[in-house]
Amino acid sequence: MSKLVIVGTVAFDAIETPFGKTDKILGGAATYIGLSASNFNVDSAAVSVVGGDFPQEYLDLLKNRNVNIEGIEIVKDGKTFFWSGKYHNDMNSRDTLATELNVLEHFNPIVPENYRDSEVVMLGNLHPMVQQGVLDQMTKKPKLAILDTMNFWMDIALDDLLSVIKNVDVITINDEEARQLTGEYSLVVAARKIHEMGPKYVVIKKGEHGALLFHNDNVFYAPALPLEEVFDPTGAGDTFAGGFAGYLAKTGDFSFENMKTAVIYGSTLASFCVEKFGTERMQNLTDKEIYKRLDQFKSLTQFDIELN
């Protein structure tokens, strides 16, 4: 069984959307990535940090979904990272109401010994030097290193970010971030510039408008599945990343053709994530539901045309 290391936040979120609001619920990039990747029967481990206020039931949830939690440090006298946000009516934009780093402020990731030879490493959105710290602990170069990041790190730690980007095979960012990172409006030109920074593959997420995969001169586009209701977009990008990384870890095939399938799996899983608040929809997702939705994706994108 392939091994997958996931680094990122395990956190509390408080969310408000036009459909309602929550108190503190389970969140964090590593949580969404882990729950999503757990659908692929890979041996995954989460590397993160929580405070003494973090419920055991949340750790048990990850464990029960076959996500190894040895790498989640518990700081007994600390408080868990907390984020609160309010989404606008279009669900594409949001206001951050609170960000409390708490134990994350001094987080020093420790990869469990028996996962330091993992074939795939998924670096969730964290400070670039924390991401690099995980790569430095691997006893052999991963076959695939995937990095997710955001505009915040471009604003405050650009040199560090560019340094770690050189060492990864795939980067996943959204369209706004791709434009900020490169100074280019055209996503095709932006992807080319990001290739020159190091990654062989560039995935640009466009929210409800799907995702683009770039590799040299090859481009693949996967639409987002049209949904009747988007309840809460929180974690959709991380769920996408988890599906993408989980599928690639399972298959061990890192070709462009297989990456295309991985993008479809990522989009499929993200479409479930947005249907309920937080991680609720991802906690009990079944293979049957996933295959049914993959079939919907196939119907959405498949057509016959005669080219004369």
PDB file of N, CA, C and O in Angstrom, residues 5-7 45-49 68-73 107-113 115-116 130 133-134 137-138:
ATOM      1  N   VAL A   5       2.023  11.307   3.044  1.00  0.00           N
ATOM      2  CA  VAL A   5       2.170  12.229   4.174  1.00  0.00           C
ATOM      3  C   VAL A   5       1.382  13.497   3.874  1.00  0.00           C
ATOM      4  O   VAL A   5       1.503  14.064   2.783  1.00  0.00           O
ATOM      5  N   ILE A   6       0.579  13.916   4.846  1.00  0.00           N
ATOM      6  CA  ILE A   6      -0.244  15.120   4.714  1.00  0.00           C
ATOM      7  C   ILE A   6       0.167  16.099   5.804  1.00  0.00           C
ATOM      8  O   ILE A   6       0.106  15.773   6.993  1.00  0.00           O
ATOM      9  N   VAL A   7       0.601  17.284   5.417  1.00  0.00           N
ATOM     10  CA  VAL A   7       0.913  18.301   6.424  1.00  0.00           C
ATOM     11  C   VAL A   7      -0.054  19.470   6.240  1.00  0.00           C
ATOM     12  O   VAL A   7      -0.377  19.852   5.123  1.00  0.00           O
ATOM     13  N   ALA A  45      -0.738   9.617   6.683  1.00  0.00           N
ATOM     14  CA  ALA A  45      -0.463  10.146   8.020  1.00  0.00           C
ATOM     15  C   ALA A  45      -0.591  11.661   7.991  1.00  0.00           C
ATOM     16  O   ALA A  45      -0.076  12.315   7.077  1.00  0.00           O
ATOM     17  N   ALA A  46      -1.281  12.211   8.980  1.00  0.00           N
ATOM     18  CA  ALA A  46      -1.434  13.665   9.095  1.00  0.00           C
ATOM     19  C   ALA A  46      -0.361  14.208  10.033  1.00  0.00           C
ATOM     20  O   ALA A  46      -0.116  13.648  11.105  1.00  0.00           O
ATOM     21  N   VAL A  47       0.271  15.294   9.630  1.00  0.00           N
ATOM     22  CA  VAL A  47       1.277  15.971  10.450  1.00  0.00           C
ATOM     23  C   VAL A  47       0.738  17.360  10.764  1.00  0.00           C
ATOM     24  O   VAL A  47       0.548  18.183   9.865  1.00  0.00           O
ATOM     25  N   SER A  48       0.463  17.608  12.055  1.00  0.00           N
ATOM     26  CA  SER A  48      -0.147  18.871  12.440  1.00  0.00           C
ATOM     27  C   SER A  48       0.041  19.093  13.933  1.00  0.00           C
ATOM     28  O   SER A  48       0.793  18.357  14.593  1.00  0.00           O
ATOM     29  N   VAL A  49      -0.661  20.096  14.481  1.00  0.00           N
ATOM     30  CA  VAL A  49      -0.592  20.387  15.914  1.00  0.00           C
ATOM     31  C   VAL A  49      -1.947  20.897  16.381  1.00  0.00           C
ATOM     32  O   VAL A  49      -2.632  21.626  15.653  1.00  0.00           O
ATOM     33  N   ASN A  68      -3.484   8.040   9.876  1.00  0.00           N
ATOM     34  CA  ASN A  68      -2.597   7.892  11.032  1.00  0.00           C
ATOM     35  C   ASN A  68      -2.412   9.253  11.710  1.00  0.00           C
ATOM     36  O   ASN A  68      -2.140  10.251  11.045  1.00  0.00           O
ATOM     37  N   ILE A  69      -2.570   9.304  13.041  1.00  0.00           N
ATOM     38  CA  ILE A  69      -2.519  10.586  13.757  1.00  0.00           C
ATOM     39  C   ILE A  69      -1.281  10.720  14.662  1.00  0.00           C
ATOM     40  O   ILE A  69      -1.207  11.644  15.470  1.00  0.00           O
ATOM     41  N   GLU A  70      -0.296   9.800  14.490  1.00  0.00           N
ATOM     42  CA  GLU A  70       0.937   9.892  15.298  1.00  0.00           C
ATOM     43  C   GLU A  70       1.633  11.232  15.124  1.00  0.00           C
ATOM     44  O   GLU A  70       2.302  11.723  16.045  1.00  0.00           O
ATOM     45  N   GLY A  71       1.512  11.822  13.944  1.00  0.00           N
ATOM     46  CA  GLY A  71       2.197  13.074  13.642  1.00  0.00           C
ATOM     47  C   GLY A  71       1.426  14.315  14.061  1.00  0.00           C
ATOM     48  O   GLY A  71       1.870  15.438  13.776  1.00  0.00           O
ATOM     49  N   ILE A  72       0.277  14.128  14.725  1.00  0.00           N
ATOM     50  CA  ILE A  72      -0.467  15.286  15.241  1.00  0.00           C
ATOM     51  C   ILE A  72      -0.033  15.533  16.678  1.00  0.00           C
ATOM     52  O   ILE A  72      -0.390  14.774  17.590  1.00  0.00           O
ATOM     53  N   GLU A  73       0.740  16.583  16.878  1.00  0.00           N
ATOM     54  CA  GLU A  73       1.232  16.933  18.208  1.00  0.00           C
ATOM     55  C   GLU A  73       0.106  17.570  19.030  1.00  0.00           C
ATOM     56  O   GLU A  73      -0.669  18.378  18.511  1.00  0.00           O
ATOM     57  N   PHE A 107       4.656  25.963  15.532  1.00  0.00           N
ATOM     58  CA  PHE A 107       4.565  24.576  15.080  1.00  0.00           C
ATOM     59  C   PHE A 107       5.851  24.135  14.388  1.00  0.00           C
ATOM     60  O   PHE A 107       6.327  24.769  13.450  1.00  0.00           O
ATOM     61  N   ASN A 108       6.402  23.036  14.862  1.00  0.00           N
ATOM     62  CA  ASN A 108       7.576  22.417  14.248  1.00  0.00           C
ATOM     63  C   ASN A 108       7.181  20.990  13.848  1.00  0.00           C
ATOM     64  O   ASN A 108       7.095  20.108  14.698  1.00  0.00           O
ATOM     65  N   PRO A 109       6.891  20.753  12.572  1.00  0.00           N
ATOM     66  CA  PRO A 109       6.343  19.455  12.160  1.00  0.00           C
ATOM     67  C   PRO A 109       7.322  18.303  12.376  1.00  0.00           C
ATOM     68  O   PRO A 109       8.515  18.434  12.096  1.00  0.00           O
ATOM     69  N   ILE A 110       6.813  17.193  12.881  1.00  0.00           N
ATOM     70  CA  ILE A 110       7.622  15.980  13.034  1.00  0.00           C
ATOM     71  C   ILE A 110       6.930  14.850  12.275  1.00  0.00           C
ATOM     72  O   ILE A 110       5.841  14.404  12.651  1.00  0.00           O
ATOM     73  N   VAL A 111       7.559  14.396  11.202  1.00  0.00           N
ATOM     74  CA  VAL A 111       6.997  13.298  10.405  1.00  0.00           C
ATOM     75  C   VAL A 111       7.308  11.982  11.117  1.00  0.00           C
ATOM     76  O   VAL A 111       8.468  11.722  11.458  1.00  0.00           O
ATOM     77  N   PRO A 112       6.301  11.142  11.380  1.00  0.00           N
ATOM     78  CA  PRO A 112       6.560   9.839  12.023  1.00  0.00           C
ATOM     79  C   PRO A 112       7.609   9.041  11.232  1.00  0.00           C
ATOM     80  O   PRO A 112       7.617   9.068  10.000  1.00  0.00           O
ATOM     81  N   GLU A 113       8.487   8.354  11.977  1.00  0.00           N
ATOM     82  CA  GLU A 113       9.615   7.629  11.368  1.00  0.00           C
ATOM     83  C   GLU A 113       9.194   6.742  10.198  1.00  0.00           C
ATOM     84  O   GLU A 113       9.835   6.735   9.150  1.00  0.00           O
ATOM     85  N   TYR A 115       6.892   6.970   8.148  1.00  0.00           N
ATOM     86  CA  TYR A 115       6.295   7.642   6.983  1.00  0.00           C
ATOM     87  C   TYR A 115       7.310   8.530   6.268  1.00  0.00           C
ATOM     88  O   TYR A 115       6.961   9.248   5.335  1.00  0.00           O
ATOM     89  N   ARG A 116       8.579   8.456   6.706  1.00  0.00           N
ATOM     90  CA  ARG A 116       9.592   9.323   6.100  1.00  0.00           C
ATOM     91  C   ARG A 116      10.080   8.816   4.755  1.00  0.00           C
ATOM     92  O   ARG A 116      10.873   9.479   4.087  1.00  0.00           O
ATOM     93  N   VAL A 130       7.660  25.704   7.029  1.00  0.00           N
ATOM     94  CA  VAL A 130       7.104  24.493   7.657  1.00  0.00           C
ATOM     95  C   VAL A 130       6.984  23.399   6.591  1.00  0.00           C
ATOM     96  O   VAL A 130       7.335  22.241   6.824  1.00  0.00           O
ATOM     97  N   GLY A 133      10.325  22.107   5.899  1.00  0.00           N
ATOM     98  CA  GLY A 133      10.757  21.295   7.035  1.00  0.00           C
ATOM     99  C   GLY A 133      10.292  19.851   6.926  1.00  0.00           C
ATOM    100  O   GLY A 133      10.986  18.931   7.373  1.00  0.00           O
ATOM    101  N   VAL A 134       9.131  19.642   6.334  1.00  0.00           N
ATOM    102  CA  VAL A 134       8.624  18.281   6.117  1.00  0.00           C
ATOM    103  C   VAL A 134       9.436  17.592   5.023  1.00  0.00           C
ATOM    104  O   VAL A 134       9.871  16.447   5.184  1.00  0.00           O
ATOM    105  N   GLN A 137      12.718  16.208   6.145  1.00  0.00           N
ATOM    106  CA  GLN A 137      12.706  15.022   7.016  1.00  0.00           C
ATOM    107  C   GLN A 137      12.553  13.714   6.253  1.00  0.00           C
ATOM    108  O   GLN A 137      12.722  12.635   6.837  1.00  0.00           O
ATOM    109  N   MET A 138      12.233  13.792   4.971  1.00  0.00           N
ATOM    110  CA  MET A 138      12.030  12.564   4.207  1.00  0.00           C
ATOM    111  C   MET A 138      13.378  11.873   3.972  1.00  0.00           C
ATOM    112  O   MET A 138      14.363  12.515   3.586  1.00  0.00           O
TER     113      MET A 138
END
